[in-house]
Amino acid sequence: MLQRTQDPDENVALEACEFWLTLAEQPICKEALSGHLVQLIPILVNGMKYSEIDIILLKGDVEEDEAIPDSEQDIKPRFHKSRTVTLQHEGGEGEEGEDIDEDEDDDDDTLSDWNLRKCSAAALDVLANVFREELLPHLLPLLKGLLFHPDWVIKESGILVLGAIAEGCMQGMVPYLPELIPHLIQCLCDKKALVRSIACWTLSRYAHWVVSQPPDAHLKPLMTELLKRILDGNKRVQEAACSAFATLEEEACTELGTSSVQASSSSVANALQAASCTLLFPSRMRLSSSVMSGFRWASGGWLTTQWA
């Protein structure tokens, strides 16, 4: 099965990868796979790279498309369904966890079908929740080479790997985050739109840790770059940045309830296409809700709980 997961025929490789995804959810997973992680993890990581056809369908060579009006298809509700067990990878991945109606055939919908990249990411996500920190000795040596690789496709896959393990391996990743988070923030300025968008998603996966640190360390630089990316020339990046902004705001609650952040997010809304605005609106609503929840009524008037 390890060999078939690397099969040149992607359909065969996908079927084999789904075996690992299904096995990862079984009670016997840890016992059955403990001795095979050294072989399996590199195979799954390799499967998380964009294929050439993925890049073509995603228009990966088109860096700026904000001048193209959004169609109704761009802002339709997105629902998750897949052939087997699935995990929703949102934001930077863009299509992760989405599926299509069988009679839809435009480019974005075609890519949002279940494929090897998504299955590999989902399997790694589940395995990270099963093995936790035990997975890191097999991953960390690979991650360093991926995240700093000069080939943007490989670099992008490394950022996806980092996001996929965020939930399961968070405790083990904490010592490395002071170095990795600034690198991811720098990736928000990458010349490739697909790298910028996946960086938005992965950063949102570590939002809880970011807001737990002193604001000047990571939160403020991240907020600054996310607001810039909301005005990115690429609509996919705009959407990913809006989603990441919403997640970060939800984690930070009243810490983000400043007039400067509110004013910034209000001003960028005017420049966004409809599809990105649909993602920004929930963020604005949560921002208002978080700010108001930070107040309580006292006899002398409104006082913030933060300073009371």
mmCIF file of C-alpha atoms in Angstrom:
data_model
loop_
_atom_site.group_PDB
_atom_site.id
_atom_site.type_symbol
_atom_site.label_atom_id
_atom_site.label_comp_id
_atom_site.label_asym_id
_atom_site.label_seq_id
_atom_site.Cartn_x
_atom_site.Cartn_y
_atom_site.Cartn_z
ATOM 1 C CA MET A 1 0.000 0.000 0.000
ATOM 2 C CA LEU A 2 2.940 2.335 0.620
ATOM 3 C CA GLN A 3 4.104 1.705 -2.940
ATOM 4 C CA ARG A 4 0.647 2.290 -4.415
ATOM 5 C CA THR A 5 0.364 5.612 -2.573
ATOM 6 C CA GLN A 6 3.265 6.723 -4.776
ATOM 7 C CA ASP A 7 1.773 5.272 -7.958
ATOM 8 C CA PRO A 8 2.282 7.396 -11.106
ATOM 9 C CA ASP A 9 -1.448 7.042 -11.759
ATOM 10 C CA GLU A 10 -3.002 9.619 -9.442
ATOM 11 C CA ASN A 11 -6.281 7.701 -9.254
ATOM 12 C CA VAL A 12 -4.434 4.673 -7.894
ATOM 13 C CA ALA A 13 -2.407 6.843 -5.514
ATOM 14 C CA LEU A 14 -5.591 8.506 -4.270
ATOM 15 C CA GLU A 15 -7.300 5.182 -3.562
ATOM 16 C CA ALA A 16 -4.233 4.029 -1.624
ATOM 17 C CA CYS A 17 -4.044 7.324 0.285
ATOM 18 C CA GLU A 18 -7.671 6.956 1.317
ATOM 19 C CA PHE A 19 -6.705 3.650 2.936
ATOM 20 C CA TRP A 20 -4.375 5.536 5.299
ATOM 21 C CA LEU A 21 -7.018 8.179 5.966
ATOM 22 C CA THR A 22 -9.597 5.537 6.878
ATOM 23 C CA LEU A 23 -7.130 3.537 8.978
ATOM 24 C CA ALA A 24 -6.114 6.675 10.862
ATOM 25 C CA GLU A 25 -9.630 6.926 12.254
ATOM 26 C CA GLN A 26 -9.720 3.370 13.588
ATOM 27 C CA PRO A 27 -8.945 2.465 17.221
ATOM 28 C CA ILE A 28 -6.105 0.215 16.064
ATOM 29 C CA CYS A 29 -4.388 3.033 14.158
ATOM 30 C CA LYS A 30 -1.627 3.774 16.638
ATOM 31 C CA GLU A 31 -0.727 0.133 17.105
ATOM 32 C CA ALA A 32 -0.894 -0.652 13.404
ATOM 33 C CA LEU A 33 1.034 2.359 12.085
ATOM 34 C CA SER A 34 3.646 3.102 14.760
ATOM 35 C CA GLY A 35 6.274 1.056 12.989
ATOM 36 C CA HIS A 36 5.509 2.497 9.553
ATOM 37 C CA LEU A 37 5.533 6.260 10.205
ATOM 38 C CA VAL A 38 9.126 6.625 9.035
ATOM 39 C CA GLN A 39 8.001 5.461 5.585
ATOM 40 C CA LEU A 40 4.458 6.809 5.511
ATOM 41 C CA ILE A 41 4.985 10.434 6.573
ATOM 42 C CA PRO A 42 7.382 11.381 3.731
ATOM 43 C CA ILE A 43 4.960 9.820 1.233
ATOM 44 C CA LEU A 44 2.006 11.819 2.559
ATOM 45 C CA VAL A 45 4.074 15.009 2.617
ATOM 46 C CA ASN A 46 5.142 14.449 -0.981
ATOM 47 C CA GLY A 47 1.499 14.005 -1.971
ATOM 48 C CA MET A 48 0.627 17.453 -0.633
ATOM 49 C CA LYS A 49 2.338 19.299 -3.476
ATOM 50 C CA TYR A 50 0.258 20.898 -6.204
ATOM 51 C CA SER A 51 0.325 18.853 -9.386
ATOM 52 C CA GLU A 52 0.882 20.569 -12.722
ATOM 53 C CA ILE A 53 -2.804 20.208 -13.573
ATOM 54 C CA ASP A 54 -3.750 21.731 -10.191
ATOM 55 C CA ILE A 55 -1.669 24.805 -10.952
ATOM 56 C CA ILE A 56 -3.224 25.144 -14.391
ATOM 57 C CA LEU A 57 -6.767 24.849 -13.036
ATOM 58 C CA LEU A 58 -5.985 27.289 -10.221
ATOM 59 C CA LYS A 59 -4.516 29.745 -12.729
ATOM 60 C CA GLY A 60 -1.365 29.671 -10.611
ATOM 61 C CA ASP A 61 0.445 31.866 -13.120
ATOM 62 C CA VAL A 62 -2.156 34.641 -12.734
ATOM 63 C CA GLU A 63 -0.964 36.814 -9.873
ATOM 64 C CA GLU A 64 -3.476 39.663 -10.154
ATOM 65 C CA ASP A 65 -7.168 39.200 -10.906
ATOM 66 C CA GLU A 66 -8.853 41.770 -8.685
ATOM 67 C CA ALA A 67 -10.027 43.737 -11.736
ATOM 68 C CA ILE A 68 -12.088 40.762 -12.921
ATOM 69 C CA PRO A 69 -15.644 41.106 -11.564
ATOM 70 C CA ASP A 70 -16.895 38.294 -9.334
ATOM 71 C CA SER A 71 -19.559 36.072 -10.836
ATOM 72 C CA GLU A 72 -22.462 34.538 -8.931
ATOM 73 C CA GLN A 73 -20.501 31.285 -8.929
ATOM 74 C CA ASP A 74 -17.679 32.998 -6.994
ATOM 75 C CA ILE A 75 -19.906 33.935 -4.068
ATOM 76 C CA LYS A 76 -22.164 30.874 -3.867
ATOM 77 C CA PRO A 77 -22.255 29.085 -0.483
ATOM 78 C CA ARG A 78 -19.578 26.441 -0.109
ATOM 79 C CA PHE A 79 -20.391 23.076 1.430
ATOM 80 C CA HIS A 80 -18.084 20.283 2.411
ATOM 81 C CA LYS A 81 -18.480 16.728 1.219
ATOM 82 C CA SER A 82 -16.047 14.132 -0.005
ATOM 83 C CA ARG A 83 -15.814 10.541 -1.098
ATOM 84 C CA THR A 84 -14.777 9.213 2.316
ATOM 85 C CA VAL A 85 -13.791 10.697 5.632
ATOM 86 C CA THR A 86 -12.864 14.350 5.163
ATOM 87 C CA LEU A 87 -11.295 17.216 7.021
ATOM 88 C CA GLN A 88 -11.987 20.802 6.114
ATOM 89 C CA HIS A 89 -8.863 22.839 5.389
ATOM 90 C CA GLU A 90 -9.971 26.403 4.904
ATOM 91 C CA GLY A 91 -8.518 29.794 4.038
ATOM 92 C CA GLY A 92 -5.186 29.646 2.237
ATOM 93 C CA GLU A 93 -5.942 26.243 0.750
ATOM 94 C CA GLY A 94 -9.091 27.795 -0.615
ATOM 95 C CA GLU A 95 -10.679 24.620 -1.967
ATOM 96 C CA GLU A 96 -9.613 22.286 0.816
ATOM 97 C CA GLY A 97 -12.586 20.245 1.973
ATOM 98 C CA GLU A 98 -14.953 21.449 -0.721
ATOM 99 C CA ASP A 99 -16.650 19.291 -3.316
ATOM 100 C CA ILE A 100 -18.790 19.859 -6.391
ATOM 101 C CA ASP A 101 -22.022 18.914 -8.015
ATOM 102 C CA GLU A 102 -21.419 16.295 -10.688
ATOM 103 C CA ASP A 103 -22.738 18.509 -13.468
ATOM 104 C CA GLU A 104 -20.504 21.475 -12.637
ATOM 105 C CA ASP A 105 -17.472 21.709 -14.874
ATOM 106 C CA ASP A 106 -15.768 25.073 -14.471
ATOM 107 C CA ASP A 107 -12.120 25.251 -13.421
ATOM 108 C CA ASP A 108 -12.548 26.122 -9.750
ATOM 109 C CA ASP A 109 -15.156 23.434 -9.213
ATOM 110 C CA THR A 110 -13.036 20.857 -10.992
ATOM 111 C CA LEU A 111 -10.122 21.520 -8.645
ATOM 112 C CA SER A 112 -12.357 21.472 -5.577
ATOM 113 C CA ASP A 113 -13.024 17.783 -6.205
ATOM 114 C CA TRP A 114 -11.347 15.305 -3.867
ATOM 115 C CA ASN A 115 -7.755 14.728 -4.954
ATOM 116 C CA LEU A 116 -4.424 13.337 -3.751
ATOM 117 C CA ARG A 117 -3.257 16.645 -2.280
ATOM 118 C CA LYS A 118 -6.352 17.001 -0.130
ATOM 119 C CA CYS A 119 -6.441 13.369 0.885
ATOM 120 C CA SER A 120 -2.771 13.469 1.918
ATOM 121 C CA ALA A 121 -3.356 16.634 3.972
ATOM 122 C CA ALA A 122 -6.433 15.138 5.620
ATOM 123 C CA ALA A 123 -4.584 11.918 6.467
ATOM 124 C CA LEU A 124 -1.689 13.875 7.988
ATOM 125 C CA ASP A 125 -4.141 15.966 10.004
ATOM 126 C CA VAL A 126 -5.813 12.880 11.464
ATOM 127 C CA LEU A 127 -2.491 11.169 12.156
ATOM 128 C CA ALA A 128 -1.275 14.291 13.967
ATOM 129 C CA ASN A 129 -4.281 14.049 16.265
ATOM 130 C CA VAL A 130 -3.566 10.361 16.896
ATOM 131 C CA PHE A 131 0.201 10.442 17.427
ATOM 132 C CA ARG A 132 0.584 14.025 18.656
ATOM 133 C CA GLU A 133 4.236 14.876 19.410
ATOM 134 C CA GLU A 134 5.346 11.375 18.420
ATOM 135 C CA LEU A 135 4.861 12.450 14.814
ATOM 136 C CA LEU A 136 7.338 15.329 14.960
ATOM 137 C CA PRO A 137 10.619 13.364 14.763
ATOM 138 C CA HIS A 138 9.428 12.125 11.376
ATOM 139 C CA LEU A 139 8.219 15.555 10.227
ATOM 140 C CA LEU A 140 10.609 18.206 11.504
ATOM 141 C CA PRO A 141 13.591 17.190 9.357
ATOM 142 C CA LEU A 142 11.317 17.349 6.300
ATOM 143 C CA LEU A 143 9.714 20.646 7.268
ATOM 144 C CA LYS A 144 12.942 22.613 7.416
ATOM 145 C CA GLY A 145 13.816 21.654 3.865
ATOM 146 C CA LEU A 146 10.310 22.360 2.594
ATOM 147 C CA LEU A 147 9.631 25.712 4.246
ATOM 148 C CA PHE A 148 12.836 27.315 2.972
ATOM 149 C CA HIS A 149 12.951 25.640 -0.427
ATOM 150 C CA PRO A 150 13.553 27.941 -3.440
ATOM 151 C CA ASP A 151 10.883 26.131 -5.507
ATOM 152 C CA TRP A 152 7.585 27.803 -4.618
ATOM 153 C CA VAL A 153 5.560 24.607 -5.161
ATOM 154 C CA ILE A 154 7.615 22.736 -2.577
ATOM 155 C CA LYS A 155 7.641 25.706 -0.228
ATOM 156 C CA GLU A 156 3.861 25.983 -0.493
ATOM 157 C CA SER A 157 3.440 22.298 0.366
ATOM 158 C CA GLY A 158 5.609 22.783 3.459
ATOM 159 C CA ILE A 159 3.360 25.601 4.660
ATOM 160 C CA LEU A 160 0.355 23.330 4.129
ATOM 161 C CA VAL A 161 2.059 20.570 6.140
ATOM 162 C CA LEU A 162 2.698 23.022 8.975
ATOM 163 C CA GLY A 163 -0.961 24.010 9.005
ATOM 164 C CA ALA A 164 -2.205 20.419 8.805
ATOM 165 C CA ILE A 165 -0.385 19.371 11.992
ATOM 166 C CA ALA A 166 -1.315 22.500 13.964
ATOM 167 C CA GLU A 167 -4.165 20.973 15.950
ATOM 168 C CA GLY A 168 -2.622 17.623 16.787
ATOM 169 C CA CYS A 169 1.003 18.669 17.319
ATOM 170 C CA MET A 170 0.515 22.127 18.817
ATOM 171 C CA GLN A 171 2.262 21.401 22.110
ATOM 172 C CA GLY A 172 5.285 19.916 20.418
ATOM 173 C CA MET A 173 5.478 22.786 17.923
ATOM 174 C CA VAL A 174 5.477 25.566 20.540
ATOM 175 C CA PRO A 175 9.292 25.708 20.916
ATOM 176 C CA TYR A 176 9.636 26.246 17.159
ATOM 177 C CA LEU A 177 6.881 28.827 16.697
ATOM 178 C CA PRO A 178 8.919 31.918 17.671
ATOM 179 C CA GLU A 179 11.010 31.225 14.570
ATOM 180 C CA LEU A 180 8.308 29.816 12.298
ATOM 181 C CA ILE A 181 5.620 32.475 12.784
ATOM 182 C CA PRO A 182 7.834 35.359 11.568
ATOM 183 C CA HIS A 183 8.789 33.221 8.567
ATOM 184 C CA LEU A 184 5.113 32.623 7.780
ATOM 185 C CA ILE A 185 4.391 36.343 8.123
ATOM 186 C CA GLN A 186 7.161 36.977 5.582
ATOM 187 C CA CYS A 187 5.497 34.422 3.293
ATOM 188 C CA LEU A 188 2.453 36.702 3.206
ATOM 189 C CA CYS A 189 4.569 38.906 0.940
ATOM 190 C CA ASP A 190 5.715 36.082 -1.348
ATOM 191 C CA LYS A 191 5.571 36.820 -5.066
ATOM 192 C CA LYS A 192 3.367 33.737 -5.677
ATOM 193 C CA ALA A 193 -0.299 34.183 -4.809
ATOM 194 C CA LEU A 194 -0.758 30.521 -3.855
ATOM 195 C CA VAL A 195 2.036 30.826 -1.295
ATOM 196 C CA ARG A 196 0.485 33.966 0.155
ATOM 197 C CA SER A 197 -2.937 32.350 0.419
ATOM 198 C CA ILE A 198 -1.734 29.148 2.117
ATOM 199 C CA ALA A 199 0.332 31.255 4.526
ATOM 200 C CA CYS A 200 -2.864 33.052 5.565
ATOM 201 C CA TRP A 201 -4.561 29.735 6.320
ATOM 202 C CA THR A 202 -1.645 28.220 8.227
ATOM 203 C CA LEU A 203 -1.209 31.353 10.332
ATOM 204 C CA SER A 204 -4.885 31.180 11.252
ATOM 205 C CA ARG A 205 -4.303 27.638 12.520
ATOM 206 C CA TYR A 206 -1.779 29.021 15.018
ATOM 207 C CA ALA A 207 -3.863 32.064 15.957
ATOM 208 C CA HIS A 208 -4.413 30.868 19.523
ATOM 209 C CA TRP A 209 -0.665 30.783 20.167
ATOM 210 C CA VAL A 210 -0.102 34.124 18.426
ATOM 211 C CA VAL A 211 -2.577 35.980 20.621
ATOM 212 C CA SER A 212 -1.130 34.364 23.769
ATOM 213 C CA GLN A 213 2.196 36.132 23.146
ATOM 214 C CA PRO A 214 3.007 39.810 23.807
ATOM 215 C CA PRO A 215 1.151 41.807 21.102
ATOM 216 C CA ASP A 216 4.282 43.432 19.701
ATOM 217 C CA ALA A 217 5.938 40.053 19.169
ATOM 218 C CA HIS A 218 3.680 38.551 16.521
ATOM 219 C CA LEU A 219 0.103 39.826 16.737
ATOM 220 C CA LYS A 220 0.676 43.375 15.514
ATOM 221 C CA PRO A 221 2.988 42.414 12.626
ATOM 222 C CA LEU A 222 0.528 39.713 11.581
ATOM 223 C CA MET A 223 -2.446 42.075 11.717
ATOM 224 C CA THR A 224 -0.562 44.624 9.628
ATOM 225 C CA GLU A 225 0.269 42.096 6.919
ATOM 226 C CA LEU A 226 -3.199 40.514 6.907
ATOM 227 C CA LEU A 227 -4.798 43.905 6.338
ATOM 228 C CA LYS A 228 -2.451 44.414 3.398
ATOM 229 C CA ARG A 229 -3.358 40.994 2.004
ATOM 230 C CA ILE A 230 -7.061 41.827 2.257
ATOM 231 C CA LEU A 231 -6.230 44.405 -0.407
ATOM 232 C CA ASP A 232 -4.068 41.958 -2.362
ATOM 233 C CA GLY A 233 -4.182 42.029 -6.145
ATOM 234 C CA ASN A 234 -5.274 38.378 -6.145
ATOM 235 C CA LYS A 235 -8.819 37.521 -5.060
ATOM 236 C CA ARG A 236 -7.871 34.094 -3.701
ATOM 237 C CA VAL A 237 -5.425 35.813 -1.358
ATOM 238 C CA GLN A 238 -8.059 38.387 -0.401
ATOM 239 C CA GLU A 239 -10.438 35.606 0.625
ATOM 240 C CA ALA A 240 -7.773 33.729 2.575
ATOM 241 C CA ALA A 241 -6.731 36.916 4.381
ATOM 242 C CA CYS A 242 -10.328 37.761 5.301
ATOM 243 C CA SER A 243 -10.838 34.278 6.704
ATOM 244 C CA ALA A 244 -7.574 34.420 8.659
ATOM 245 C CA PHE A 245 -8.442 37.877 9.963
ATOM 246 C CA ALA A 246 -11.787 36.573 11.233
ATOM 247 C CA THR A 247 -10.133 33.628 12.985
ATOM 248 C CA LEU A 248 -7.460 35.823 14.555
ATOM 249 C CA GLU A 249 -10.056 38.318 15.751
ATOM 250 C CA GLU A 250 -12.158 35.566 17.294
ATOM 251 C CA GLU A 251 -9.148 34.264 19.228
ATOM 252 C CA ALA A 252 -8.039 37.692 20.373
ATOM 253 C CA CYS A 253 -11.531 38.937 21.325
ATOM 254 C CA THR A 254 -11.264 42.366 22.971
ATOM 255 C CA GLU A 255 -7.515 42.675 22.238
ATOM 256 C CA LEU A 256 -8.408 43.519 18.639
ATOM 257 C CA GLY A 257 -11.196 45.883 19.555
ATOM 258 C CA THR A 258 -9.185 49.000 18.844
ATOM 259 C CA SER A 259 -10.316 51.923 16.759
ATOM 260 C CA SER A 260 -7.367 51.505 14.383
ATOM 261 C CA VAL A 261 -8.212 47.894 13.542
ATOM 262 C CA GLN A 262 -11.908 48.681 13.177
ATOM 263 C CA ALA A 263 -11.152 51.625 10.900
ATOM 264 C CA SER A 264 -8.725 49.588 8.819
ATOM 265 C CA SER A 265 -11.107 46.679 8.286
ATOM 266 C CA SER A 266 -13.897 49.117 7.415
ATOM 267 C CA SER A 267 -11.833 50.945 4.817
ATOM 268 C CA VAL A 268 -10.641 47.824 3.043
ATOM 269 C CA ALA A 269 -14.205 46.554 2.645
ATOM 270 C CA ASN A 270 -14.868 49.269 0.088
ATOM 271 C CA ALA A 271 -12.055 47.989 -2.127
ATOM 272 C CA LEU A 272 -12.969 44.297 -2.065
ATOM 273 C CA GLN A 273 -14.850 42.203 -4.593
ATOM 274 C CA ALA A 274 -18.130 40.645 -3.478
ATOM 275 C CA ALA A 275 -16.630 37.217 -2.759
ATOM 276 C CA SER A 276 -14.092 38.620 -0.310
ATOM 277 C CA CYS A 277 -16.653 40.877 1.328
ATOM 278 C CA THR A 278 -18.820 37.875 2.187
ATOM 279 C CA LEU A 279 -15.908 36.618 4.284
ATOM 280 C CA LEU A 280 -15.093 40.004 5.813
ATOM 281 C CA PHE A 281 -18.640 40.712 7.022
ATOM 282 C CA PRO A 282 -18.694 37.902 9.633
ATOM 283 C CA SER A 283 -15.353 39.170 10.906
ATOM 284 C CA ARG A 284 -16.745 42.664 11.333
ATOM 285 C CA MET A 285 -19.769 41.288 13.172
ATOM 286 C CA ARG A 286 -17.578 39.240 15.513
ATOM 287 C CA LEU A 287 -15.330 42.249 16.065
ATOM 288 C CA SER A 288 -18.285 44.362 17.151
ATOM 289 C CA SER A 289 -19.599 41.559 19.340
ATOM 290 C CA SER A 290 -16.214 41.063 20.998
ATOM 291 C CA VAL A 291 -15.812 44.754 21.709
ATOM 292 C CA MET A 292 -19.290 45.058 23.213
ATOM 293 C CA SER A 293 -18.820 41.958 25.358
ATOM 294 C CA GLY A 294 -15.792 43.699 26.887
ATOM 295 C CA PHE A 295 -18.009 46.314 28.470
ATOM 296 C CA ARG A 296 -20.213 46.178 31.543
ATOM 297 C CA TRP A 297 -22.544 48.725 33.008
ATOM 298 C CA ALA A 298 -21.332 50.373 36.206
ATOM 299 C CA SER A 299 -22.976 53.038 38.292
ATOM 300 C CA GLY A 300 -20.751 55.711 36.816
ATOM 301 C CA GLY A 301 -21.392 54.636 33.184
ATOM 302 C CA TRP A 302 -19.775 52.161 30.798
ATOM 303 C CA LEU A 303 -16.458 50.715 31.979
ATOM 304 C CA THR A 304 -14.378 48.159 30.180
ATOM 305 C CA THR A 305 -13.764 44.944 32.062
ATOM 306 C CA GLN A 306 -10.168 45.132 30.916
ATOM 307 C CA TRP A 307 -9.502 48.255 32.969
ATOM 308 C CA ALA A 308 -12.176 48.034 35.674
#
